[in-house]
Short mmCIF file of C-alpha atoms in Angstrom, two decimals:
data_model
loop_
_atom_site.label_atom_id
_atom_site.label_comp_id
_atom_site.label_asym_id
_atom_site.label_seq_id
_atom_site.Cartn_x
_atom_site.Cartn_y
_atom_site.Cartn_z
CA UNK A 72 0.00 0.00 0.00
CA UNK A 73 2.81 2.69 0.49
CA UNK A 74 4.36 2.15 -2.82
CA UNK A 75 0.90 2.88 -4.27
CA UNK A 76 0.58 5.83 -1.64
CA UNK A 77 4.17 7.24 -2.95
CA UNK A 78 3.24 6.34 -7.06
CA UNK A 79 0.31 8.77 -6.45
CA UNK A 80 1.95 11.21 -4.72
CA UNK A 81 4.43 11.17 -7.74
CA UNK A 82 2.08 11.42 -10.25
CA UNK A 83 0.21 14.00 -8.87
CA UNK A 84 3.10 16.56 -8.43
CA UNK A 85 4.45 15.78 -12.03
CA UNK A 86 1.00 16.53 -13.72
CA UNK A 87 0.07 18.90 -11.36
CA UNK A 88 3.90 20.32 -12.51
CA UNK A 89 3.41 19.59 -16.28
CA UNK A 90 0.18 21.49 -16.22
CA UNK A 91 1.28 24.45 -14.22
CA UNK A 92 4.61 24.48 -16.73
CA UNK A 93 2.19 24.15 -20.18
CA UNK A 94 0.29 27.45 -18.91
CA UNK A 95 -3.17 24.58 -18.61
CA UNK A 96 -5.83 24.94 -16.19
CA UNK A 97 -7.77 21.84 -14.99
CA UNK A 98 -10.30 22.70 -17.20
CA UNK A 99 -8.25 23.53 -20.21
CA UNK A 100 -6.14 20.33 -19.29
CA UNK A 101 -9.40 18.39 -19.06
CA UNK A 102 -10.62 19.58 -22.40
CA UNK A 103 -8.01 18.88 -24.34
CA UNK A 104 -7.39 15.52 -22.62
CA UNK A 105 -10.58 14.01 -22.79
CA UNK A 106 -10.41 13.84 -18.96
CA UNK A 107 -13.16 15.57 -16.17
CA UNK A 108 -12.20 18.24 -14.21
CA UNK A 109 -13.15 16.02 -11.20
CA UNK A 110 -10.86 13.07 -12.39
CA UNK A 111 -7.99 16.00 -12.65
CA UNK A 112 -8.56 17.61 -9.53
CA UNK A 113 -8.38 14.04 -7.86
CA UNK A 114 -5.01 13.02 -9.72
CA UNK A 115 -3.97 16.34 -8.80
CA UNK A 116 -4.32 15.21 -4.94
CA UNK A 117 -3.05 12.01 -5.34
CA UNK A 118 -6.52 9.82 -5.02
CA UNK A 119 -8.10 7.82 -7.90
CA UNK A 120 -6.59 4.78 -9.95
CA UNK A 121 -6.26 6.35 -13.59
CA UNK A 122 -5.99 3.73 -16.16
CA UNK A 123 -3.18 3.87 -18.84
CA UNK A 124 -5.75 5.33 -21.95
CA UNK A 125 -6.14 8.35 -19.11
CA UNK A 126 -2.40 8.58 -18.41
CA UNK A 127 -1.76 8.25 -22.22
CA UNK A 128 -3.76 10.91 -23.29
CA UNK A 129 -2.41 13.43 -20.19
CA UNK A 130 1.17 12.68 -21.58
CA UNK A 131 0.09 13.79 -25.00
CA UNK A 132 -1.51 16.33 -24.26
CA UNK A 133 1.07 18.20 -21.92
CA UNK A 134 3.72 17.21 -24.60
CA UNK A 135 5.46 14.43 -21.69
CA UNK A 136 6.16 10.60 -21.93
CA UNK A 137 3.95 8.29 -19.54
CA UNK A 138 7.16 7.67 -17.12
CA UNK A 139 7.57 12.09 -16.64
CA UNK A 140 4.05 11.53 -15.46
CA UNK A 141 4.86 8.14 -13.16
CA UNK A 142 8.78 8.45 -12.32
CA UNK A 143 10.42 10.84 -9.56
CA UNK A 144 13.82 12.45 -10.82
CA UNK A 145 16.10 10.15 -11.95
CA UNK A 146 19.60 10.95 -9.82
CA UNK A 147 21.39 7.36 -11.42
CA UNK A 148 23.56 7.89 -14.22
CA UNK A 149 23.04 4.18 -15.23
CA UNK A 150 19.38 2.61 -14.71
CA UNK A 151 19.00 -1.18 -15.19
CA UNK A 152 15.51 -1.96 -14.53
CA UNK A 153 14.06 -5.81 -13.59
CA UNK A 154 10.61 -6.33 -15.51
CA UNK A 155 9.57 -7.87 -12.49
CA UNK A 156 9.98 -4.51 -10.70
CA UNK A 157 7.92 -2.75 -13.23
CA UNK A 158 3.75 -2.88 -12.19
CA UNK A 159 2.11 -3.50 -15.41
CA UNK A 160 -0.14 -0.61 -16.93
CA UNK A 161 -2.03 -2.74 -19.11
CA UNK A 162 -3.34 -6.24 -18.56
CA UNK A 163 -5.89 -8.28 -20.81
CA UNK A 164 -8.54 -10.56 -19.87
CA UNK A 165 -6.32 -13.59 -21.51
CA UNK A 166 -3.46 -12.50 -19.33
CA UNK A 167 -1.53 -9.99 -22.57
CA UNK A 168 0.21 -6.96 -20.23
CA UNK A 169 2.06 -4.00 -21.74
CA UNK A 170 4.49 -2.42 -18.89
CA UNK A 171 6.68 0.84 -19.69
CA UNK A 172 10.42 -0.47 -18.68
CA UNK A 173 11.95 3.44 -18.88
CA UNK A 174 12.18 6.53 -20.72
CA UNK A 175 15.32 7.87 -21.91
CA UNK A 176 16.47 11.79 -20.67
CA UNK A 177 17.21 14.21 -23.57
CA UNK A 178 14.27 16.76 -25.28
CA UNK A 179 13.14 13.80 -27.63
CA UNK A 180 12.48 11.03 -25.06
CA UNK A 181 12.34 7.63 -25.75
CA UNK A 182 9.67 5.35 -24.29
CA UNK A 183 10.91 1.24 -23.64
CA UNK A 184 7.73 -0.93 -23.02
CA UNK A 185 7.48 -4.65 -22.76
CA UNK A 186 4.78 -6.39 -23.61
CA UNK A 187 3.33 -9.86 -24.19
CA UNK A 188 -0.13 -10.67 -26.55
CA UNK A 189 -1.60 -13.73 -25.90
CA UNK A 190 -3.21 -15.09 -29.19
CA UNK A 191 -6.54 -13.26 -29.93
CA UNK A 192 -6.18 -10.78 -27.24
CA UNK A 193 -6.17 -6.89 -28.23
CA UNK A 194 -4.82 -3.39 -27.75
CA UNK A 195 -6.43 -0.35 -29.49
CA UNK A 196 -4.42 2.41 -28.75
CA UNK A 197 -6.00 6.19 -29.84
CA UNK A 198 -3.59 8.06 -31.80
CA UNK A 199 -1.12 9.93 -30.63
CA UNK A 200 0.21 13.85 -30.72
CA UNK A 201 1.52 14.71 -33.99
CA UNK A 202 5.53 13.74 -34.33
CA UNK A 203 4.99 10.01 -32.01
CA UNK A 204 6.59 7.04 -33.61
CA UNK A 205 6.39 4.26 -32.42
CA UNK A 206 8.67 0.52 -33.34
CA UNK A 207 7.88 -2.25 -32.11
CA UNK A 208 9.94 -5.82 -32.39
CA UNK A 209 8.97 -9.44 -31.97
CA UNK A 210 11.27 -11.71 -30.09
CA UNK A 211 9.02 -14.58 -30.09
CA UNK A 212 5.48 -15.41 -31.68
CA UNK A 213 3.27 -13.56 -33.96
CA UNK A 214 1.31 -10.29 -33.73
CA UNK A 215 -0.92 -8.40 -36.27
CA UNK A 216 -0.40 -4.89 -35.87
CA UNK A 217 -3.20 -2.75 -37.67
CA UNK A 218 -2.68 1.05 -38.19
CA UNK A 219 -5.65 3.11 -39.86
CA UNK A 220 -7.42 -0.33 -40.65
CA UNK A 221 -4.83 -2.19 -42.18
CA UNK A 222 -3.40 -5.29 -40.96
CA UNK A 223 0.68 -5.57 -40.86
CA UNK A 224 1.34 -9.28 -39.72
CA UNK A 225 4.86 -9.16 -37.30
CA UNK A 226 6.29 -11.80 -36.85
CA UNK A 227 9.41 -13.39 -34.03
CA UNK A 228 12.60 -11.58 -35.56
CA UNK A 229 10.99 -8.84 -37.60
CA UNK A 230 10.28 -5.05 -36.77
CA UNK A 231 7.64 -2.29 -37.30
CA UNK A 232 7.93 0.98 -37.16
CA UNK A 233 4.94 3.66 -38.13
CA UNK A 234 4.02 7.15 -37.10
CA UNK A 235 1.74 6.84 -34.13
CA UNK A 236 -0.62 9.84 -34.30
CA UNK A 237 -3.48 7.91 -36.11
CA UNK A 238 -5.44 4.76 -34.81
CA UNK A 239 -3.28 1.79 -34.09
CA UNK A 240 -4.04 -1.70 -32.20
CA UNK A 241 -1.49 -4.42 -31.34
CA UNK A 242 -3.30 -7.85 -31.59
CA UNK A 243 -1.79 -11.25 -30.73
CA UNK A 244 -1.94 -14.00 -33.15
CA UNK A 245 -0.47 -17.19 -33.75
CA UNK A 246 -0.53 -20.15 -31.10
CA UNK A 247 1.79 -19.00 -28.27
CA UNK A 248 2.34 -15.91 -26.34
CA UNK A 249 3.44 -12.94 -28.47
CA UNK A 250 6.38 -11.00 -26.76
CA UNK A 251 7.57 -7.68 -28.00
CA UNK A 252 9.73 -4.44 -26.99
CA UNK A 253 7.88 -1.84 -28.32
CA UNK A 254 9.95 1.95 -28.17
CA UNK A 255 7.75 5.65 -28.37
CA UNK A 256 10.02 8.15 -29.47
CA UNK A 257 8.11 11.13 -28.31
CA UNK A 258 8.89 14.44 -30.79
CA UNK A 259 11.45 17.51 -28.82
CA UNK A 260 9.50 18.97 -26.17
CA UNK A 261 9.04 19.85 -22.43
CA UNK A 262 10.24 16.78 -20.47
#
């Protein structure tokens, strides 16, 4: 319970932060994110249990990756991080989970998920802000990923790479568990 208590608290100071440094009130904030004012002013004191689509769509719209919105300051010039330490953000009903391993420093950030599809399972993402691409890569099984309607079948050993600001679903095919790195490379901004 006090690592949730202290992932709150985090989160709320960095959007709280991120709003305050884009010039947003809640309600502009909320507008703009697809998010109430209510839900905001919650995050903002560090009660509520946003789900990643919410957390998504606050990082795009205040021009930040997911992890400015999650992590404190990172003080470690060297971060090796355990995917067993990492809480997923996304789970399935088949078991699939999608959890956000680090973002790199710098004004274009870098994003580092892992994720696993089990076979029919599904992730429609909305599209991103203008300038997000994403890549991902198989390292075992088979995935569809579909962007604007069209299928692109991945396979184990092969990568993907498209620009993320339009509709875009991850979909696990195949007989085994899909596992991927996917990578958001986030346009120069505010970090």
């Amino acid at each position: 319970m006090a690592e949730t208590e202290a992932a709150l608290r985090t989160l709320a100071h960095n959007v709280r932060t991120a709003r305050t440094r884009a010039g947003l009130s809640l309600d502009e904030l909320g507008r703009r994110a697809k998010v109430s004012k209510g839900a905001l002013v919650g995050l903002e004191k560090a009660q509520g249990n946003p789900n990643f689509a919410t957390l998504v769509r606050l990082a795009d719209t205040l021009g930040v990756s997911v992890s400015a919105l999650l992590e404190g300051s990172p003080d470690q010039r060297v971060r090796v991080v355990s995917a067993d330490a990492v809480m997923p953000l996304w789970k399935g009903e088949r078991g699939s989970e999608a959890r956000l391993m680090l973002t790199t420093g710098g004004p274009a950030a870098t994003e580092v998920w892992r994720w696993t599809l089990e076979p029919g399972e599904e992730y429609p993402s909305h599209p991103h802000q203008a300038g997000v691409t994403e890549t991902v890569s198989v390292t075992a099984g088979e995935m569809v990923l579909v962007v604007d309607g069209v299928d692109y079948p991945v396979a184990a050993g092969q990568t993907a790479t498209f620009d993320a600001h339009t509709t875009h679903t991850y979909r696990g095919t195949g007989t085994g568990t899909c596992h991927l790195i996917m990578t958001v490379h986030l346009p120069p901004g505010p970090a």
